Amino acid sequence: MRYTPSTILVTGGAGFIGSNFVHRMLRADHTVRIVNLDLLTYAGTLDNLTDLPAPERHVFVHGDICDSSLVAQLFDEHRIDTVVHFAAQSHVVRSIADPGEFVRTNVNGTFTLLEAARSAWLGAKGVKPPEVARTRRFHHISTDEVFGTLTLEDPPFAETTPYAPNSPYSASKAASDHPVRAYFHTYGMPVVTTNCSNNYGPRQHAEKFIPTVIRNCLEGKCVPVYGDGQNIRDWLYVDDHCRAIHRVLTHGELGQTYNIGGRNEWRNNDVVSLICGLLDERLPGQAPHERLVEFVTDRAGHDRRYAIDTKKITGTLDWGPAEDLESGIRKTIDWQLGLTQ
Ligand code: NAD
């Protein structure tokens, strides 16, 4: 049965994926209203929310997902029927330096949102199951990093792969996935969870891998690559991810988790070569950009390989990525050059 959201509380909607989701939803759904709660940490910026397709259906609230009174007030004031929860501390390197902030935001923040939804939707004044299953959704955005790392021979991560997080970031995300599941089984909270691979594309924070490679190439600066550059990631173009979230939100089965991947397993070295080659085409005067590559000391606990088995979402919800890595990187370069919104 199709679910139709009316007013969505998007958390972290000034960040990379959240802002792309806000743009997509306002474009794709002509009636939905969005209340966007974001603390505007170093990772969030209102620049990501300029030129929204229907700004009159978007309200921005500057605040913290851990602030239970604010969150309760938003549920009440805006009659929130749907939560799409992106807000998180998301940078693995930062989690090594400051794990406490990751526990606060990712674990306590998710708990605060679940409690607010429970009180508003299932409390004394709330609706009762099965009506709640028809009229409310809590969509939790998680990561493939909760599954740990793979060898070259291992099969890709499936929804049934046991959790084995290796960094404070992935551990805090794993810890936030469990109460979401528990609220479904214990309280009948209408939840869905998605675990996706590495995203890239427009509006990604400048310090992440692909934006750094593109920027440093454009500025003629050294392009740092961790370790031997042989780490493998599955790369997912951000708008493909947002389309998958929309699909799971409206058609996913309650209590289920769905893995989302780009079917693009690439070694970091090969990603860098691809970007350098595409920039050589664009800016032949500065070729070869690959001369800028410099290998730097590997980071602690750096997972070797991630790969995603997308059979479940492909088979049950008819979703697949539209971009391969080359087409997605071309779009990302255009955006970084200021040629597209
Ligand atoms: P991001 O760091 O770009 O954005 C996070 C946003 O959350 C920022 O706008 C930030 O200001 C906001 N935020 C942080 N703490 C907050 C708080 N306490 N209250 C309210 N807002 C707060 O992250 P992203 O890359 O867009 O990732 C979004 C979600 O997707 C995260 O949950 C992340 O774990 C997950 N994810 C990301 C990737 C990826 O490749 N980027 C891959 C898999 C899963």
mmCIF file with all atom_site columns, N, CA, C and O in Angstrom, residues 143-150 155-166 174 177-178 195 259:
data_model
loop_
_atom_site.group_PDB
_atom_site.id
_atom_site.type_symbol
_atom_site.label_atom_id
_atom_site.label_alt_id
_atom_site.label_comp_id
_atom_site.label_asym_id
_atom_site.label_entity_id
_atom_site.label_seq_id
_atom_site.pdbx_PDB_ins_code
_atom_site.Cartn_x
_atom_site.Cartn_y
_atom_site.Cartn_z
_atom_site.occupancy
_atom_site.B_iso_or_equiv
_atom_site.pdbx_formal_charge
_atom_site.auth_seq_id
_atom_site.auth_comp_id
_atom_site.auth_asym_id
_atom_site.auth_atom_id
_atom_site.pdbx_PDB_model_num
ATOM 1   N N  . THR A 1 143 ? 23.881 3.720   7.408  1.00 0.00 ? 143 THR A N  1
ATOM 2   C CA . THR A 1 143 ? 25.028 3.566   6.523  1.00 0.00 ? 143 THR A CA 1
ATOM 3   C C  . THR A 1 143 ? 25.430 2.099   6.387  1.00 0.00 ? 143 THR A C  1
ATOM 4   O O  . THR A 1 143 ? 25.168 1.298   7.291  1.00 0.00 ? 143 THR A O  1
ATOM 5   N N  . ASP A 1 144 ? 26.133 1.786   5.293  1.00 0.00 ? 144 ASP A N  1
ATOM 6   C CA . ASP A 1 144 ? 26.672 0.421   5.152  1.00 0.00 ? 144 ASP A CA 1
ATOM 7   C C  . ASP A 1 144 ? 27.850 0.182   6.106  1.00 0.00 ? 144 ASP A C  1
ATOM 8   O O  . ASP A 1 144 ? 28.252 -0.961  6.313  1.00 0.00 ? 144 ASP A O  1
ATOM 9   N N  . GLU A 1 145 ? 28.385 1.278   6.683  1.00 0.00 ? 145 GLU A N  1
ATOM 10  C CA . GLU A 1 145 ? 29.567 1.111   7.539  1.00 0.00 ? 145 GLU A CA 1
ATOM 11  C C  . GLU A 1 145 ? 29.248 0.343   8.828  1.00 0.00 ? 145 GLU A C  1
ATOM 12  O O  . GLU A 1 145 ? 30.150 -0.143  9.498  1.00 0.00 ? 145 GLU A O  1
ATOM 13  N N  . VAL A 1 146 ? 27.943 0.215   9.157  1.00 0.00 ? 146 VAL A N  1
ATOM 14  C CA . VAL A 1 146 ? 27.578 -0.568  10.350 1.00 0.00 ? 146 VAL A CA 1
ATOM 15  C C  . VAL A 1 146 ? 27.976 -2.041  10.190 1.00 0.00 ? 146 VAL A C  1
ATOM 16  O O  . VAL A 1 146 ? 28.132 -2.757  11.163 1.00 0.00 ? 146 VAL A O  1
ATOM 17  N N  . PHE A 1 147 ? 28.164 -2.496  8.927  1.00 0.00 ? 147 PHE A N  1
ATOM 18  C CA . PHE A 1 147 ? 28.470 -3.906  8.686  1.00 0.00 ? 147 PHE A CA 1
ATOM 19  C C  . PHE A 1 147 ? 29.965 -4.205  8.778  1.00 0.00 ? 147 PHE A C  1
ATOM 20  O O  . PHE A 1 147 ? 30.377 -5.363  8.631  1.00 0.00 ? 147 PHE A O  1
ATOM 21  N N  . GLY A 1 148 ? 30.790 -3.159  8.950  1.00 0.00 ? 148 GLY A N  1
ATOM 22  C CA . GLY A 1 148 ? 32.235 -3.387  9.079  1.00 0.00 ? 148 GLY A CA 1
ATOM 23  C C  . GLY A 1 148 ? 32.937 -3.395  7.749  1.00 0.00 ? 148 GLY A C  1
ATOM 24  O O  . GLY A 1 148 ? 32.596 -2.611  6.857  1.00 0.00 ? 148 GLY A O  1
ATOM 25  N N  . THR A 1 149 ? 33.891 -4.297  7.588  1.00 0.00 ? 149 THR A N  1
ATOM 26  C CA . THR A 1 149 ? 34.696 -4.289  6.365  1.00 0.00 ? 149 THR A CA 1
ATOM 27  C C  . THR A 1 149 ? 34.647 -5.658  5.698  1.00 0.00 ? 149 THR A C  1
ATOM 28  O O  . THR A 1 149 ? 34.333 -6.663  6.350  1.00 0.00 ? 149 THR A O  1
ATOM 29  N N  . LEU A 1 150 ? 34.979 -5.691  4.394  1.00 0.00 ? 150 LEU A N  1
ATOM 30  C CA . LEU A 1 150 ? 34.966 -6.937  3.619  1.00 0.00 ? 150 LEU A CA 1
ATOM 31  C C  . LEU A 1 150 ? 36.361 -7.236  3.080  1.00 0.00 ? 150 LEU A C  1
ATOM 32  O O  . LEU A 1 150 ? 37.132 -6.310  2.803  1.00 0.00 ? 150 LEU A O  1
ATOM 33  N N  . PRO A 1 155 ? 31.210 -11.866 0.030  1.00 0.00 ? 155 PRO A N  1
ATOM 34  C CA . PRO A 1 155 ? 30.036 -11.356 -0.692 1.00 0.00 ? 155 PRO A CA 1
ATOM 35  C C  . PRO A 1 155 ? 29.683 -9.966  -0.160 1.00 0.00 ? 155 PRO A C  1
ATOM 36  O O  . PRO A 1 155 ? 30.041 -9.629  0.966  1.00 0.00 ? 155 PRO A O  1
ATOM 37  N N  . PRO A 1 156 ? 28.982 -9.162  -0.977 1.00 0.00 ? 156 PRO A N  1
ATOM 38  C CA . PRO A 1 156 ? 28.614 -7.811  -0.530 1.00 0.00 ? 156 PRO A CA 1
ATOM 39  C C  . PRO A 1 156 ? 27.684 -7.849  0.685  1.00 0.00 ? 156 PRO A C  1
ATOM 40  O O  . PRO A 1 156 ? 27.080 -8.877  0.978  1.00 0.00 ? 156 PRO A O  1
ATOM 41  N N  . PHE A 1 157 ? 27.575 -6.698  1.359  1.00 0.00 ? 157 PHE A N  1
ATOM 42  C CA . PHE A 1 157 ? 26.681 -6.589  2.517  1.00 0.00 ? 157 PHE A CA 1
ATOM 43  C C  . PHE A 1 157 ? 25.235 -6.773  2.083  1.00 0.00 ? 157 PHE A C  1
ATOM 44  O O  . PHE A 1 157 ? 24.763 -6.089  1.172  1.00 0.00 ? 157 PHE A O  1
ATOM 45  N N  . ALA A 1 158 ? 24.530 -7.681  2.775  1.00 0.00 ? 158 ALA A N  1
ATOM 46  C CA . ALA A 1 158 ? 23.078 -7.817  2.575  1.00 0.00 ? 158 ALA A CA 1
ATOM 47  C C  . ALA A 1 158 ? 22.406 -7.306  3.853  1.00 0.00 ? 158 ALA A C  1
ATOM 48  O O  . ALA A 1 158 ? 23.080 -7.036  4.850  1.00 0.00 ? 158 ALA A O  1
ATOM 49  N N  . GLU A 1 159 ? 21.098 -7.200  3.833  1.00 0.00 ? 159 GLU A N  1
ATOM 50  C CA . GLU A 1 159 ? 20.362 -6.716  5.010  1.00 0.00 ? 159 GLU A CA 1
ATOM 51  C C  . GLU A 1 159 ? 20.555 -7.650  6.190  1.00 0.00 ? 159 GLU A C  1
ATOM 52  O O  . GLU A 1 159 ? 20.388 -7.246  7.352  1.00 0.00 ? 159 GLU A O  1
ATOM 53  N N  . THR A 1 160 ? 20.907 -8.907  5.913  1.00 0.00 ? 160 THR A N  1
ATOM 54  C CA . THR A 1 160 ? 21.076 -9.903  6.979  1.00 0.00 ? 160 THR A CA 1
ATOM 55  C C  . THR A 1 160 ? 22.520 -9.992  7.497  1.00 0.00 ? 160 THR A C  1
ATOM 56  O O  . THR A 1 160 ? 22.786 -10.759 8.414  1.00 0.00 ? 160 THR A O  1
ATOM 57  N N  . THR A 1 161 ? 23.426 -9.233  6.922  1.00 0.00 ? 161 THR A N  1
ATOM 58  C CA . THR A 1 161 ? 24.823 -9.264  7.381  1.00 0.00 ? 161 THR A CA 1
ATOM 59  C C  . THR A 1 161 ? 24.886 -8.769  8.832  1.00 0.00 ? 161 THR A C  1
ATOM 60  O O  . THR A 1 161 ? 24.289 -7.728  9.151  1.00 0.00 ? 161 THR A O  1
ATOM 61  N N  . PRO A 1 162 ? 25.591 -9.493  9.723  1.00 0.00 ? 162 PRO A N  1
ATOM 62  C CA . PRO A 1 162 ? 25.664 -9.031  11.120 1.00 0.00 ? 162 PRO A CA 1
ATOM 63  C C  . PRO A 1 162 ? 26.405 -7.701  11.236 1.00 0.00 ? 162 PRO A C  1
ATOM 64  O O  . PRO A 1 162 ? 27.311 -7.425  10.456 1.00 0.00 ? 162 PRO A O  1
ATOM 65  N N  . TYR A 1 163 ? 25.997 -6.907  12.212 1.00 0.00 ? 163 TYR A N  1
ATOM 66  C CA . TYR A 1 163 ? 26.663 -5.614  12.446 1.00 0.00 ? 163 TYR A CA 1
ATOM 67  C C  . TYR A 1 163 ? 28.056 -5.850  13.030 1.00 0.00 ? 163 TYR A C  1
ATOM 68  O O  . TYR A 1 163 ? 28.235 -6.682  13.921 1.00 0.00 ? 163 TYR A O  1
ATOM 69  N N  . ALA A 1 164 ? 29.050 -5.084  12.521 1.00 0.00 ? 164 ALA A N  1
ATOM 70  C CA . ALA A 1 164 ? 30.421 -5.185  13.043 1.00 0.00 ? 164 ALA A CA 1
ATOM 71  C C  . ALA A 1 164 ? 31.150 -3.862  12.804 1.00 0.00 ? 164 ALA A C  1
ATOM 72  O O  . ALA A 1 164 ? 32.149 -3.816  12.083 1.00 0.00 ? 164 ALA A O  1
ATOM 73  N N  . PRO A 1 165 ? 30.646 -2.755  13.398 1.00 0.00 ? 165 PRO A N  1
ATOM 74  C CA . PRO A 1 165 ? 31.226 -1.445  13.094 1.00 0.00 ? 165 PRO A CA 1
ATOM 75  C C  . PRO A 1 165 ? 32.657 -1.314  13.621 1.00 0.00 ? 165 PRO A C  1
ATOM 76  O O  . PRO A 1 165 ? 32.973 -1.854  14.678 1.00 0.00 ? 165 PRO A O  1
ATOM 77  N N  . ASN A 1 166 ? 33.487 -0.554  12.896 1.00 0.00 ? 166 ASN A N  1
ATOM 78  C CA . ASN A 1 166 ? 34.904 -0.449  13.258 1.00 0.00 ? 166 ASN A CA 1
ATOM 79  C C  . ASN A 1 166 ? 35.355 0.939   13.676 1.00 0.00 ? 166 ASN A C  1
ATOM 80  O O  . ASN A 1 166 ? 36.462 1.098   14.180 1.00 0.00 ? 166 ASN A O  1
ATOM 81  N N  . ALA A 1 174 ? 25.414 2.411   14.174 1.00 0.00 ? 174 ALA A N  1
ATOM 82  C CA . ALA A 1 174 ? 24.865 1.083   14.489 1.00 0.00 ? 174 ALA A CA 1
ATOM 83  C C  . ALA A 1 174 ? 24.009 1.181   15.749 1.00 0.00 ? 174 ALA A C  1
ATOM 84  O O  . ALA A 1 174 ? 22.895 0.645   15.808 1.00 0.00 ? 174 ALA A O  1
ATOM 85  N N  . ASP A 1 177 ? 20.653 2.548   15.053 1.00 0.00 ? 177 ASP A N  1
ATOM 86  C CA . ASP A 1 177 ? 19.728 1.695   14.283 1.00 0.00 ? 177 ASP A CA 1
ATOM 87  C C  . ASP A 1 177 ? 18.905 0.793   15.215 1.00 0.00 ? 177 ASP A C  1
ATOM 88  O O  . ASP A 1 177 ? 17.744 0.475   14.923 1.00 0.00 ? 177 ASP A O  1
ATOM 89  N N  . HIS A 1 178 ? 19.499 0.368   16.318 1.00 0.00 ? 178 HIS A N  1
ATOM 90  C CA . HIS A 1 178 ? 18.832 -0.626  17.176 1.00 0.00 ? 178 HIS A CA 1
ATOM 91  C C  . HIS A 1 178 ? 17.545 -0.118  17.830 1.00 0.00 ? 178 HIS A C  1
ATOM 92  O O  . HIS A 1 178 ? 16.527 -0.812  17.777 1.00 0.00 ? 178 HIS A O  1
ATOM 93  N N  . ASN A 1 195 ? 20.204 1.572   4.671  1.00 0.00 ? 195 ASN A N  1
ATOM 94  C CA . ASN A 1 195 ? 21.657 1.580   4.890  1.00 0.00 ? 195 ASN A CA 1
ATOM 95  C C  . ASN A 1 195 ? 22.314 1.738   3.529  1.00 0.00 ? 195 ASN A C  1
ATOM 96  O O  . ASN A 1 195 ? 22.180 0.852   2.682  1.00 0.00 ? 195 ASN A O  1
ATOM 97  N N  . ASN A 1 259 ? 19.098 -2.096  1.913  1.00 0.00 ? 259 ASN A N  1
ATOM 98  C CA . ASN A 1 259 ? 20.431 -1.625  1.539  1.00 0.00 ? 259 ASN A CA 1
ATOM 99  C C  . ASN A 1 259 ? 20.349 -0.908  0.186  1.00 0.00 ? 259 ASN A C  1
ATOM 100 O O  . ASN A 1 259 ? 19.682 -1.387  -0.731 1.00 0.00 ? 259 ASN A O  1
#
